[in-house]
Amino acid sequence: METLETRELRYFLAVAEELHFGRAAVRLGMAQPPLSRAIQQLERRLGVRLLERDRRGVALTRAGETLLHEGRAALDAVTAAARRTSRAGDTETSGSRRTRLVLAVKAADSHELLHKLLDAYAAEPDAVEVEVLPSGTCEQGEMLRDGRADVALMHAPFNSLAGFDSEELLTEGQIAVLPAGHPLAARATLSLAEVTDVPGLPLARWSRDGAYPHGPGPEIHDQTQLAQLIALGRTVAVFPDSARAWLWAEHTAVPLTDAPPVVTHIAWPAHSRSLPLASLIRTATRL
């Protein structure tokens, strides 16, 4: 059975993602001829054609598409192993070992739950340092896969839990966050249809998998930007009810009667054997 080196995977992924040998070579910081030779050697060793080359450019074959998908996952796994190993055995100047966990959370969501979790875990006798890593919409899964995070608070139906172990922690409704002076802000409740087509107040657009959905609303890059745009009367956003914790005086939250409930999970890689992580999860399920 043939094996692949991480160097070969990085070379191939650069070409597969750029679909151009010149751009891939610049991205890798190398000359184009050795990159072309490396890909040709990889194809000969695997016994398949990975790329179709012609005057119009480069295209992936079916085998190339498979290696693109599998190669990304493999490199993420290698990177994750290195990052988690480093965190599990950080050494201070005194020579003692300092283990820490990285917890990915969507910025401003589950504020009260997060406080309770961190306080309860800190009281455990075997607690280690927990670094809270704020993330954008739907980024927690990627952070778990590539090792930037050891554990995450994720929200169904917005986050995919596929490939992770998880436990349910909280179920809550959703709210529309509106400018305080807008006529709809005086309503006791609203429907999703009423907030997705408001004249002059388009729905905010968050990036998902690196792309923004189509629509007239502003592209949102962080929580502060969103909060300011809502306060200025430029957009409206939909959030879990727990997002009330970060609202400004210029915002009003109105419950949405027909929005699906949001279920907050604590999620972690299925293969994890970390004892500190297991302790954190036990603490979370007791809240």
mmCIF file of C-alpha atoms in Angstrom:
data_model
loop_
_atom_site.group_PDB
_atom_site.id
_atom_site.type_symbol
_atom_site.label_atom_id
_atom_site.label_comp_id
_atom_site.label_asym_id
_atom_site.label_seq_id
_atom_site.Cartn_x
_atom_site.Cartn_y
_atom_site.Cartn_z
ATOM 1 C CA MET A 1 0.000 0.000 0.000
ATOM 2 C CA GLU A 2 1.337 3.420 -0.984
ATOM 3 C CA THR A 3 1.910 6.046 1.685
ATOM 4 C CA LEU A 4 1.802 9.811 1.375
ATOM 5 C CA GLU A 5 4.118 12.364 2.906
ATOM 6 C CA THR A 6 2.715 15.578 4.345
ATOM 7 C CA ARG A 7 4.998 17.524 1.998
ATOM 8 C CA GLU A 8 3.408 15.802 -1.012
ATOM 9 C CA LEU A 9 -0.069 16.530 0.284
ATOM 10 C CA ARG A 10 0.732 20.205 0.779
ATOM 11 C CA TYR A 11 2.110 20.443 -2.741
ATOM 12 C CA PHE A 12 -0.928 18.733 -4.254
ATOM 13 C CA LEU A 13 -3.455 20.714 -2.210
ATOM 14 C CA ALA A 14 -1.880 23.998 -3.246
ATOM 15 C CA VAL A 15 -2.195 23.064 -6.933
ATOM 16 C CA ALA A 16 -5.694 21.589 -6.483
ATOM 17 C CA GLU A 17 -6.974 24.694 -4.710
ATOM 18 C CA GLU A 18 -5.305 27.213 -7.020
ATOM 19 C CA LEU A 19 -5.812 25.152 -10.212
ATOM 20 C CA HIS A 20 -2.677 26.872 -11.455
ATOM 21 C CA PHE A 21 0.918 25.674 -11.023
ATOM 22 C CA GLY A 22 2.379 29.181 -11.052
ATOM 23 C CA ARG A 23 0.109 30.502 -8.291
ATOM 24 C CA ALA A 24 0.584 27.314 -6.285
ATOM 25 C CA ALA A 25 4.370 27.656 -6.516
ATOM 26 C CA VAL A 26 4.197 31.263 -5.276
ATOM 27 C CA ARG A 27 1.940 30.185 -2.410
ATOM 28 C CA LEU A 28 4.407 27.449 -1.441
ATOM 29 C CA GLY A 29 7.454 29.701 -1.835
ATOM 30 C CA MET A 30 9.147 27.483 -4.415
ATOM 31 C CA ALA A 31 9.896 27.394 -8.133
ATOM 32 C CA GLN A 32 7.339 25.940 -10.525
ATOM 33 C CA PRO A 33 9.467 23.178 -12.205
ATOM 34 C CA PRO A 34 10.170 21.207 -9.003
ATOM 35 C CA LEU A 35 6.513 21.512 -8.033
ATOM 36 C CA SER A 36 5.428 20.079 -11.398
ATOM 37 C CA ARG A 37 7.926 17.226 -11.033
ATOM 38 C CA ALA A 38 6.700 16.456 -7.513
ATOM 39 C CA ILE A 39 3.089 16.170 -8.706
ATOM 40 C CA GLN A 40 4.122 13.955 -11.625
ATOM 41 C CA GLN A 41 6.091 11.688 -9.283
ATOM 42 C CA LEU A 42 3.089 11.488 -6.965
ATOM 43 C CA GLU A 43 0.820 10.474 -9.864
ATOM 44 C CA ARG A 44 3.270 7.779 -10.992
ATOM 45 C CA ARG A 45 3.589 6.385 -7.485
ATOM 46 C CA LEU A 46 -0.165 6.274 -6.905
ATOM 47 C CA GLY A 47 -0.807 4.965 -10.404
ATOM 48 C CA VAL A 48 -3.545 7.507 -11.163
ATOM 49 C CA ARG A 49 -3.870 10.848 -12.909
ATOM 50 C CA LEU A 50 -4.743 13.546 -10.400
ATOM 51 C CA LEU A 51 -4.842 16.549 -12.737
ATOM 52 C CA GLU A 52 -5.844 17.217 -16.313
ATOM 53 C CA ARG A 53 -3.542 19.792 -17.903
ATOM 54 C CA ASP A 54 -4.221 21.692 -21.126
ATOM 55 C CA ARG A 55 -3.820 25.195 -22.545
ATOM 56 C CA ARG A 56 -6.846 26.439 -20.624
ATOM 57 C CA GLY A 57 -5.387 25.448 -17.285
ATOM 58 C CA VAL A 58 -5.618 22.677 -14.718
ATOM 59 C CA ALA A 59 -8.629 20.590 -13.708
ATOM 60 C CA LEU A 60 -9.063 17.858 -11.125
ATOM 61 C CA THR A 61 -9.810 14.288 -12.152
ATOM 62 C CA ARG A 62 -12.114 12.139 -10.047
ATOM 63 C CA ALA A 63 -9.051 10.745 -8.285
ATOM 64 C CA GLY A 64 -7.786 14.289 -7.763
ATOM 65 C CA GLU A 65 -11.094 15.348 -6.193
ATOM 66 C CA THR A 66 -10.839 12.385 -3.842
ATOM 67 C CA LEU A 67 -7.292 13.285 -2.799
ATOM 68 C CA LEU A 68 -8.300 16.926 -2.350
ATOM 69 C CA HIS A 69 -11.038 15.917 0.109
ATOM 70 C CA GLU A 70 -9.041 13.215 1.885
ATOM 71 C CA GLY A 71 -5.813 15.226 1.847
ATOM 72 C CA ARG A 72 -7.374 18.207 3.594
ATOM 73 C CA ALA A 73 -8.706 15.936 6.321
ATOM 74 C CA ALA A 74 -5.329 14.199 6.662
ATOM 75 C CA LEU A 75 -3.376 17.443 6.967
ATOM 76 C CA ASP A 76 -5.914 18.788 9.455
ATOM 77 C CA ALA A 77 -5.414 15.619 11.515
ATOM 78 C CA VAL A 78 -1.617 15.975 11.451
ATOM 79 C CA THR A 79 -1.818 19.657 12.388
ATOM 80 C CA ALA A 80 -4.348 18.894 15.127
ATOM 81 C CA ALA A 81 -2.126 16.173 16.574
ATOM 82 C CA ALA A 82 0.819 18.571 16.777
ATOM 83 C CA ARG A 83 -1.214 21.368 18.357
ATOM 84 C CA ARG A 84 -2.932 19.180 20.932
ATOM 85 C CA THR A 85 0.290 17.391 21.836
ATOM 86 C CA SER A 86 1.958 20.734 22.454
ATOM 87 C CA ARG A 87 -0.901 21.915 24.664
ATOM 88 C CA ALA A 88 -0.995 18.637 26.590
ATOM 89 C CA GLY A 89 2.662 18.933 27.582
ATOM 90 C CA ASP A 90 3.546 22.633 27.668
ATOM 91 C CA THR A 91 6.674 23.063 29.752
ATOM 92 C CA GLU A 92 7.283 26.164 31.798
ATOM 93 C CA THR A 93 10.743 27.438 32.598
ATOM 94 C CA SER A 94 10.552 25.713 35.989
ATOM 95 C CA GLY A 95 10.261 22.365 34.233
ATOM 96 C CA SER A 96 6.727 21.641 35.471
ATOM 97 C CA ARG A 97 4.087 20.598 32.968
ATOM 98 C CA ARG A 98 1.176 22.940 32.259
ATOM 99 C CA THR A 99 -1.733 21.365 30.405
ATOM 100 C CA ARG A 100 -4.456 23.586 28.975
ATOM 101 C CA LEU A 101 -7.658 23.210 26.991
ATOM 102 C CA VAL A 102 -8.887 25.512 24.239
ATOM 103 C CA LEU A 103 -12.649 26.050 24.150
ATOM 104 C CA ALA A 104 -14.091 27.527 20.929
ATOM 105 C CA VAL A 105 -17.278 29.556 21.286
ATOM 106 C CA LYS A 106 -19.304 31.692 18.926
ATOM 107 C CA ALA A 107 -18.713 35.284 19.963
ATOM 108 C CA ALA A 108 -21.424 36.581 22.348
ATOM 109 C CA ASP A 109 -23.520 33.379 22.323
ATOM 110 C CA SER A 110 -24.247 31.230 25.407
ATOM 111 C CA HIS A 111 -22.810 33.964 27.632
ATOM 112 C CA GLU A 112 -24.466 32.858 30.872
ATOM 113 C CA LEU A 113 -23.873 29.155 30.168
ATOM 114 C CA LEU A 114 -20.195 29.802 29.453
ATOM 115 C CA HIS A 115 -19.762 31.700 32.732
ATOM 116 C CA LYS A 116 -21.384 28.856 34.690
ATOM 117 C CA LEU A 117 -19.250 26.238 32.950
ATOM 118 C CA LEU A 118 -15.950 28.028 33.523
ATOM 119 C CA ASP A 119 -16.733 28.765 37.175
ATOM 120 C CA ALA A 120 -17.881 25.208 37.893
ATOM 121 C CA TYR A 121 -14.885 23.645 36.157
ATOM 122 C CA ALA A 122 -12.398 25.942 37.910
ATOM 123 C CA ALA A 123 -13.693 24.558 41.215
ATOM 124 C CA GLU A 124 -12.781 20.991 40.213
ATOM 125 C CA PRO A 125 -9.604 19.661 41.918
ATOM 126 C CA ASP A 126 -8.140 18.415 38.626
ATOM 127 C CA ALA A 127 -9.012 21.536 36.591
ATOM 128 C CA VAL A 128 -6.508 22.836 34.052
ATOM 129 C CA GLU A 129 -6.313 26.207 32.344
ATOM 130 C CA VAL A 130 -9.142 26.841 29.847
ATOM 131 C CA GLU A 131 -8.458 29.303 27.036
ATOM 132 C CA VAL A 132 -11.673 30.674 25.511
ATOM 133 C CA LEU A 133 -11.327 31.183 21.763
ATOM 134 C CA PRO A 134 -14.123 33.308 20.209
ATOM 135 C CA SER A 135 -15.066 32.307 16.671
ATOM 136 C CA GLY A 136 -17.330 33.400 13.867
ATOM 137 C CA THR A 137 -20.490 31.670 12.696
ATOM 138 C CA CYS A 138 -19.960 27.952 11.997
ATOM 139 C CA GLU A 139 -16.174 28.099 12.573
ATOM 140 C CA GLN A 140 -16.113 25.911 15.675
ATOM 141 C CA GLY A 141 -16.168 22.646 13.727
ATOM 142 C CA GLU A 142 -13.162 23.640 11.636
ATOM 143 C CA MET A 143 -11.297 24.660 14.792
ATOM 144 C CA LEU A 144 -11.912 21.227 16.306
ATOM 145 C CA ARG A 145 -10.789 19.437 13.153
ATOM 146 C CA ASP A 146 -7.501 21.308 12.731
ATOM 147 C CA GLY A 147 -6.606 21.343 16.418
ATOM 148 C CA ARG A 148 -6.999 25.035 17.173
ATOM 149 C CA ALA A 149 -9.602 23.961 19.725
ATOM 150 C CA ASP A 150 -10.009 20.881 21.923
ATOM 151 C CA VAL A 151 -13.686 21.399 22.652
ATOM 152 C CA ALA A 152 -16.441 23.745 21.469
ATOM 153 C CA LEU A 153 -19.885 25.055 22.257
ATOM 154 C CA MET A 154 -21.870 24.437 19.073
ATOM 155 C CA HIS A 155 -25.430 25.290 18.149
ATOM 156 C CA ALA A 156 -27.827 23.064 16.224
ATOM 157 C CA PRO A 157 -29.247 23.539 13.635
ATOM 158 C CA PHE A 158 -26.549 26.061 12.609
ATOM 159 C CA ASN A 159 -23.462 23.934 13.352
ATOM 160 C CA SER A 160 -22.920 20.446 11.971
ATOM 161 C CA LEU A 161 -22.011 17.933 14.673
ATOM 162 C CA ALA A 162 -21.015 15.241 12.156
ATOM 163 C CA GLY A 163 -17.779 13.536 13.160
ATOM 164 C CA PHE A 164 -17.847 14.802 16.746
ATOM 165 C CA ASP A 165 -19.034 13.441 20.068
ATOM 166 C CA SER A 166 -21.374 15.811 21.871
ATOM 167 C CA GLU A 167 -23.721 16.362 24.790
ATOM 168 C CA GLU A 168 -26.779 18.647 24.850
ATOM 169 C CA LEU A 169 -26.550 21.472 27.387
ATOM 170 C CA LEU A 170 -29.256 24.026 26.631
ATOM 171 C CA THR A 171 -32.348 24.528 24.442
ATOM 172 C CA GLU A 172 -33.612 28.060 23.820
ATOM 173 C CA GLY A 173 -35.724 30.117 21.455
ATOM 174 C CA GLN A 174 -34.570 32.765 18.990
ATOM 175 C CA ILE A 175 -34.889 36.537 18.954
ATOM 176 C CA ALA A 176 -34.706 39.304 16.390
ATOM 177 C CA VAL A 177 -32.264 42.048 17.390
ATOM 178 C CA LEU A 178 -33.533 45.372 15.997
ATOM 179 C CA PRO A 179 -32.678 49.066 16.281
ATOM 180 C CA ALA A 180 -34.513 50.308 19.392
ATOM 181 C CA GLY A 181 -36.329 53.045 17.460
ATOM 182 C CA HIS A 182 -37.672 50.831 14.671
ATOM 183 C CA PRO A 183 -41.492 50.301 14.573
ATOM 184 C CA LEU A 184 -41.087 46.508 14.780
ATOM 185 C CA ALA A 185 -39.164 46.904 18.037
ATOM 186 C CA ALA A 186 -42.453 47.794 19.760
ATOM 187 C CA ARG A 187 -43.983 44.399 18.896
ATOM 188 C CA ALA A 188 -44.327 41.697 21.576
ATOM 189 C CA THR A 189 -43.428 38.948 19.089
ATOM 190 C CA LEU A 190 -42.476 38.616 15.429
ATOM 191 C CA SER A 191 -42.303 35.876 12.798
ATOM 192 C CA LEU A 192 -39.288 34.964 10.704
ATOM 193 C CA ALA A 193 -41.042 36.246 7.583
ATOM 194 C CA GLU A 194 -41.536 39.632 9.204
ATOM 195 C CA VAL A 195 -37.824 40.136 9.904
ATOM 196 C CA THR A 196 -36.386 38.666 6.705
ATOM 197 C CA ASP A 197 -38.036 41.196 4.388
ATOM 198 C CA VAL A 198 -38.091 44.539 6.216
ATOM 199 C CA PRO A 199 -37.880 47.566 3.854
ATOM 200 C CA GLY A 200 -34.706 49.499 4.567
ATOM 201 C CA LEU A 201 -33.544 47.003 7.205
ATOM 202 C CA PRO A 202 -31.937 44.022 5.439
ATOM 203 C CA LEU A 203 -30.924 40.901 7.325
ATOM 204 C CA ALA A 204 -27.237 40.730 8.322
ATOM 205 C CA ARG A 205 -25.112 38.190 6.411
ATOM 206 C CA TRP A 206 -22.510 36.041 8.178
ATOM 207 C CA SER A 207 -19.784 34.111 6.386
ATOM 208 C CA ARG A 208 -20.222 30.346 6.189
ATOM 209 C CA ASP A 209 -17.362 28.193 4.927
ATOM 210 C CA GLY A 210 -15.633 31.343 3.682
ATOM 211 C CA ALA A 211 -18.558 32.621 1.607
ATOM 212 C CA TYR A 212 -21.412 35.036 2.273
ATOM 213 C CA PRO A 213 -25.000 34.133 1.312
ATOM 214 C CA HIS A 214 -26.619 36.322 -1.329
ATOM 215 C CA GLY A 215 -28.734 39.231 -0.190
ATOM 216 C CA PRO A 216 -28.839 43.008 0.293
ATOM 217 C CA GLY A 217 -27.743 42.949 3.938
ATOM 218 C CA PRO A 218 -24.245 43.950 5.087
ATOM 219 C CA GLU A 219 -21.456 41.367 5.281
ATOM 220 C CA ILE A 220 -20.664 40.890 8.966
ATOM 221 C CA HIS A 221 -17.075 40.310 10.058
ATOM 222 C CA ASP A 222 -17.341 40.532 13.856
ATOM 223 C CA GLN A 223 -19.758 41.139 16.701
ATOM 224 C CA THR A 224 -18.799 44.771 17.301
ATOM 225 C CA GLN A 225 -19.449 45.677 13.673
ATOM 226 C CA LEU A 226 -22.855 43.992 13.810
ATOM 227 C CA ALA A 227 -23.820 45.721 17.051
ATOM 228 C CA GLN A 228 -22.962 49.116 15.604
ATOM 229 C CA LEU A 229 -24.821 48.528 12.341
ATOM 230 C CA ILE A 230 -27.950 47.471 14.228
ATOM 231 C CA ALA A 231 -27.710 50.536 16.482
ATOM 232 C CA LEU A 232 -27.403 52.743 13.380
ATOM 233 C CA GLY A 233 -30.544 51.245 11.857
ATOM 234 C CA ARG A 234 -28.700 49.524 8.985
ATOM 235 C CA THR A 235 -29.503 45.867 9.645
ATOM 236 C CA VAL A 236 -31.383 43.304 11.740
ATOM 237 C CA ALA A 237 -30.056 39.973 13.030
ATOM 238 C CA VAL A 238 -31.451 36.720 14.402
ATOM 239 C CA PHE A 239 -29.818 35.141 17.453
ATOM 240 C CA PRO A 240 -30.450 32.599 20.209
ATOM 241 C CA ASP A 241 -32.223 34.140 23.194
ATOM 242 C CA SER A 242 -28.993 34.046 25.249
ATOM 243 C CA ALA A 243 -27.559 36.764 22.984
ATOM 244 C CA ARG A 244 -29.533 39.291 25.065
ATOM 245 C CA ALA A 245 -26.432 39.432 27.303
ATOM 246 C CA TRP A 246 -24.473 41.552 24.809
ATOM 247 C CA LEU A 247 -27.235 43.924 23.624
ATOM 248 C CA TRP A 248 -26.672 47.672 23.719
ATOM 249 C CA ALA A 249 -29.189 50.262 24.916
ATOM 250 C CA GLU A 250 -29.775 51.084 21.212
ATOM 251 C CA HIS A 251 -30.962 47.484 20.558
ATOM 252 C CA THR A 252 -34.273 45.759 21.191
ATOM 253 C CA ALA A 253 -34.794 41.986 21.281
ATOM 254 C CA VAL A 254 -38.141 40.599 20.114
ATOM 255 C CA PRO A 255 -38.966 36.854 20.406
ATOM 256 C CA LEU A 256 -39.566 34.966 17.156
ATOM 257 C CA THR A 257 -42.630 32.743 17.406
ATOM 258 C CA ASP A 258 -41.860 30.353 14.536
ATOM 259 C CA ALA A 259 -38.062 30.077 14.639
ATOM 260 C CA PRO A 260 -36.763 26.573 15.406
ATOM 261 C CA PRO A 261 -35.259 26.105 18.867
ATOM 262 C CA VAL A 262 -31.475 26.364 19.182
ATOM 263 C CA VAL A 263 -29.780 23.504 21.021
ATOM 264 C CA THR A 264 -26.348 24.235 22.483
ATOM 265 C CA HIS A 265 -24.011 21.236 22.583
ATOM 266 C CA ILE A 266 -20.569 20.761 24.017
ATOM 267 C CA ALA A 267 -18.668 18.932 21.263
ATOM 268 C CA TRP A 268 -15.229 17.357 20.948
ATOM 269 C CA PRO A 269 -13.277 15.084 18.543
ATOM 270 C CA ALA A 270 -14.589 11.529 18.728
ATOM 271 C CA HIS A 271 -11.105 10.029 19.155
ATOM 272 C CA SER A 272 -10.062 12.237 22.086
ATOM 273 C CA ARG A 273 -8.482 10.517 25.118
ATOM 274 C CA SER A 274 -7.779 13.691 27.093
ATOM 275 C CA LEU A 275 -8.499 13.318 30.821
ATOM 276 C CA PRO A 276 -8.813 17.105 31.388
ATOM 277 C CA LEU A 277 -11.306 17.252 28.506
ATOM 278 C CA ALA A 278 -13.321 14.392 30.009
ATOM 279 C CA SER A 279 -13.436 16.296 33.315
ATOM 280 C CA LEU A 280 -14.651 19.463 31.572
ATOM 281 C CA ILE A 281 -17.403 17.531 29.778
ATOM 282 C CA ARG A 282 -18.561 15.914 33.026
ATOM 283 C CA THR A 283 -18.753 19.350 34.602
ATOM 284 C CA ALA A 284 -20.768 20.690 31.644
ATOM 285 C CA THR A 285 -23.337 17.881 31.812
ATOM 286 C CA ARG A 286 -23.929 18.554 35.528
ATOM 287 C CA LEU A 287 -24.858 22.220 35.007
#
